[in-house]
Amino acid sequence: MALLYSAPCYSLASASKLKLKNPNNLLSKTNSSTNVHLRGLPSYGNGNVYCSLIPKIVKTGVKIVEAPVVSLIDGLQPAIFTPPEGDLKKEDFPPDFLFGASTSALQTEGRGDEGGRGKSTWDFMIQASQGKKAVDSYNLFKEDVKILKETGLNTYRFSIAWPRILPNGTLESGVNQEGIDFYNKFIDELIANGITPIITLFHFDLPVLLQNQFYGFMRPNIVEHFKEFADLCFEKFGDRVKYWGTINEPYVFGSYGYKMGLPGDLKNDPLGPFIATHHIILAHAAAAKLYKEKYQKSQGGKIGISLPCKWYMPHSADPKDFAATKMQLDFQLGWYMDPLTRGEYPESMRKNVKGLPEFTPSEKELVKDAFDYIGINYYTSRYVKHTCTVDAMSGVINIKYAEQTADDEGNVVGPQAKGQEDIYVHPDGLKNLLLYVKTEYGNPEVYVTENGMPDKPTITGSVNDMIAQGKTAELEAAFYDDYRIQHAHDHLVAVREAIKEGANVKGYVVWSLMDNMEVGAGYDVRFGLNYTDYYDNHKRYPKKSAKWFANFLQAENAKGSNN
Ligand code: NOJ
């Protein structure tokens, strides 16, 4: 049997395994009972030489059992498909496991002035003309659903823009029917294509009037406003949406937004993040409890929150580094997880933060257990070194912490990501974080709601123009993202291992479906499985990583696909 695909050329990893310097020697090592696995070599290197062997191999009767993915777009070198070594299979995960991709309204929708949408706090930060369109999913959402389907993903995590539904933030100030119609069409399109929506209600883009009139999350009335917005969404979309996420990465927008003065002109208040976070937790809990009491029985969905956390490891064997590591986990994850599971902030925070708000007895009751699942957004890890001080008057030992990228022997956390220097790739961190959530917080149902790999290729024009100008190497660097494949593979292995050790993980959602407007970095940093052509109407093209996912998730359909 010979399985051949219409690709113009291949490369043979089997040749490299046989350590053949001269590809022609491959023939002398094979006979008609040999299976030749057409797996690629990591670089284009000898591809053309090896591919010329294929007809000769076929003549010898050797079985060619697997073909690589080849050209992604005409004009580029064929991509040699080198699945990472290992035995990862979709079947390693539970049958109902969600495999998805994630985006947010702010980063994809664009068209902020259309469809009756009000202004969000971010509109004033994104002044670039491209920013106004993001990746134009407002118009191209059907295309997004199509690429999800082609990638074999069964889940899409995206967010609703609060100002598209309530342009001035409050229910009282009026509902934008056009916004509701838009999300109805979007959700229907997903469902019609067999894709499960996970909807985040708030992913950074606060209606600007709520910021200006009520100081956003700095005042308690945000809790009611968020609850009424959530109520409206449950009522309008909950018949079809079975996974709700209230708030994305509260740690990030709570800290950056309310300490560092972003977005807009917020005050730099050292207690700001603690006050804002208190209201974020109450807002989440109010919406979650509402869902559970008013909608869950009839709609049958689940509600959770997406928390970002690095994995933290002690910098040395010093017990104080262990204590500092725990404290750092408390200050990032425990800040939310302790209230949600125990009804109060972690002890380390209560001891160390003067002015930390307290939950009243009725708030404790509201907050505790106000979730069905926890979303974890994981990107990187750090070592933690203690900085210990002793209060001379009281003798109280005060352990603080400092993040480090290497341990005391100089071992670095992992290789740095290409597009973002602060991401050190460390898949084991994900496994350990999932196991930490399991043991520390009573093994809740968990979804990895974000995990991904940035890069920063040099792109100076549209795909078509760059090909016409012979700038194919730059495009190949963007399209043939083997490191992103390796990254997804290794993190999926980490999830699989965590599940084996008892973690209750039910889904893995990669950031991101396509390159989009990266918060704080703009359009140069790309996280997508699919390439976005910012110079040609936001056209989407699959990268090699999208093909890898397709291959992994629907092996039969994707094999040999070259389009
Ligand atoms: C976190 C955020 O939720 C998302 O908005 C961002 O683009 C990704 N991580 C990547 O940085």
XYZ file of C-alpha atoms in Angstrom, residues 94-327:
234
model
C -12.579 12.222 28.795
C -15.122 11.901 25.932
C -16.931 15.101 26.949
C -13.717 17.116 27.295
C -13.944 20.594 25.755
C -11.177 21.547 23.338
C -11.533 25.176 22.414
C -10.060 28.491 21.460
C -10.575 31.798 23.175
C -10.894 35.476 22.309
C -12.563 38.561 23.743
C -14.873 41.200 22.293
C -12.398 43.992 22.945
C -9.675 42.196 21.046
C -11.671 40.915 18.088
C -14.980 42.651 17.450
C -13.966 46.147 16.481
C -16.600 48.391 14.895
C -17.047 50.146 18.210
C -19.067 52.923 16.628
C -21.469 50.599 14.850
C -24.578 48.700 15.846
C -25.523 51.104 18.627
C -22.584 50.167 20.859
C -21.632 52.614 23.611
C -18.067 53.546 24.516
C -15.876 51.375 26.689
C -12.955 52.481 28.847
C -10.618 50.904 26.328
C -11.872 52.922 23.369
C -9.891 55.837 24.711
C -6.725 53.804 24.918
C -6.921 52.308 21.455
C -6.703 55.203 19.101
C -4.918 53.484 16.220
C -7.184 53.076 13.235
C -6.665 49.310 13.210
C -7.689 49.275 16.859
C -11.107 50.478 15.961
C -11.668 47.354 13.929
C -9.661 44.909 16.044
C -9.991 41.892 13.727
C -13.491 42.826 12.625
C -15.263 39.829 14.100
C -18.343 42.007 14.305
C -18.600 41.388 10.567
C -16.512 38.259 10.224
C -17.987 36.108 13.004
C -19.206 33.503 10.516
C -15.664 33.197 9.243
C -14.519 32.696 12.849
C -17.016 29.892 13.321
C -15.826 28.335 10.076
C -12.191 28.302 11.158
C -13.152 26.889 14.552
C -14.884 24.058 12.786
C -12.028 23.475 10.378
C -9.646 23.333 13.304
C -11.814 20.617 14.853
C -12.419 22.607 18.037
C -15.713 21.934 19.801
C -15.742 25.050 21.967
C -15.402 28.803 21.583
C -14.775 31.091 24.536
C -15.548 34.688 23.658
C -16.979 37.655 25.477
C -19.961 39.936 25.248
C -19.144 43.640 25.060
C -21.143 45.150 27.905
C -21.467 48.505 26.050
C -22.896 46.714 23.012
C -25.799 45.480 25.124
C -26.133 48.381 27.551
C -24.490 51.345 25.782
C -24.492 53.485 28.912
C -23.787 50.623 31.265
C -27.075 50.487 33.197
C -30.359 48.773 32.446
C -32.224 51.932 33.291
C -30.389 53.872 30.564
C -31.601 51.516 27.850
C -30.952 48.219 26.074
C -29.428 48.085 22.586
C -31.535 45.583 20.640
C -29.007 45.543 17.781
C -26.387 44.262 20.196
C -28.694 41.506 21.381
C -29.462 40.568 17.780
C -25.738 40.410 16.999
C -24.952 37.978 19.814
C -28.030 35.916 19.004
C -26.774 35.453 15.448
C -23.285 34.654 16.702
C -24.492 32.071 19.225
C -26.863 30.483 16.689
C -24.043 30.183 14.166
C -21.864 28.410 16.729
C -24.606 26.016 17.763
C -25.531 25.273 14.149
C -21.915 24.226 13.637
C -21.773 22.041 16.725
C -19.564 24.419 18.718
C -20.236 24.980 22.420
C -20.074 28.635 23.455
C -18.382 29.627 26.694
C -19.355 33.241 27.209
C -17.430 35.659 29.377
C -19.628 38.504 30.548
C -16.839 40.953 31.257
C -13.400 40.852 29.632
C -11.882 44.281 30.435
C -14.245 46.538 28.419
C -16.290 48.454 30.977
C -18.929 50.925 29.706
C -17.199 54.250 30.103
C -20.104 55.882 31.897
C -19.825 53.354 34.700
C -16.219 54.350 35.049
C -16.849 58.066 34.913
C -19.957 58.236 37.066
C -19.256 55.507 39.592
C -15.455 55.022 39.438
C -15.928 51.560 37.975
C -15.189 48.822 40.482
C -14.070 51.279 43.151
C -17.662 51.778 44.348
C -20.095 49.095 45.561
C -22.879 50.061 43.166
C -20.978 48.254 40.378
C -22.244 45.034 41.982
C -25.887 45.785 41.128
C -25.015 47.075 37.664
C -23.055 43.961 36.818
C -25.836 41.783 38.176
C -28.487 43.455 36.027
C -26.278 43.164 32.924
C -25.678 39.479 33.677
C -29.407 38.933 34.306
C -30.232 40.343 30.888
C -27.655 38.112 29.194
C -28.906 34.985 30.983
C -32.456 35.849 29.986
C -31.655 36.551 26.319
C -29.009 33.909 25.590
C -29.195 31.334 28.363
C -31.498 28.988 26.461
C -28.461 28.152 24.266
C -25.446 29.084 26.397
C -24.483 26.419 28.913
C -21.142 27.820 30.098
C -20.985 31.301 31.576
C -17.877 33.030 32.852
C -18.536 36.161 34.852
C -15.247 38.038 34.819
C -11.953 37.501 33.021
C -8.659 37.870 34.877
C -9.826 40.082 37.739
C -6.291 39.969 39.141
C -4.966 41.636 36.015
C -7.503 44.372 35.514
C -7.983 44.858 39.246
C -4.280 45.415 39.800
C -3.282 47.180 36.601
C -6.480 49.121 36.325
C -6.753 50.310 39.881
C -3.139 50.641 40.882
C -1.210 51.629 37.835
C -3.781 54.004 36.442
C -4.836 51.948 33.418
C -7.058 52.351 31.570
C -7.813 55.999 31.357
C -6.995 58.332 34.189
C -7.737 56.253 37.236
C -6.073 57.216 40.457
C -2.952 55.461 41.523
C -4.151 54.261 44.909
C -2.153 51.585 46.768
C -5.356 50.204 48.277
C -7.160 50.537 44.930
C -6.667 46.922 43.816
C -7.937 45.592 47.153
C -11.064 47.728 47.126
C -11.755 47.090 43.433
C -11.160 43.360 43.885
C -13.578 43.256 46.815
C -16.285 44.640 44.547
C -15.226 42.371 41.675
C -15.681 39.328 43.933
C -19.066 40.575 45.128
C -20.149 41.350 41.555
C -19.108 37.892 40.408
C -20.871 36.267 43.346
C -24.060 38.283 42.869
C -24.270 37.232 39.203
C -23.375 33.607 39.954
C -25.940 33.279 42.743
C -28.562 34.917 40.541
C -27.845 32.406 37.778
C -28.033 29.481 40.171
C -31.272 30.610 41.758
C -33.159 32.028 38.798
C -31.909 30.238 35.676
C -29.891 27.112 36.375
C -32.813 24.756 36.844
C -34.540 25.700 33.605
C -31.440 26.427 31.495
C -29.124 23.751 32.856
C -25.853 25.663 32.476
C -22.813 26.315 34.633
C -21.203 29.504 35.829
C -17.618 30.271 36.791
C -14.845 32.845 36.698
C -11.482 32.877 34.872
C -8.516 33.450 37.165
C -4.982 34.006 35.901
C -2.140 32.489 37.858
C 1.516 31.826 37.322
C 2.872 28.693 38.925
C 5.252 29.573 41.758
C 8.164 27.524 43.032
C 10.546 28.249 45.912
C 13.785 29.851 44.792
C 15.831 27.703 47.176
C 15.458 25.050 49.860
C 15.181 27.767 52.497
C 11.836 27.302 54.312
C 11.311 31.057 54.102
C 11.249 30.731 50.307
C 8.579 28.063 50.707
C 6.541 30.403 52.896
C 6.994 33.249 50.420
C 5.881 30.965 47.580
C 2.684 30.083 49.383
C 2.127 33.738 50.098
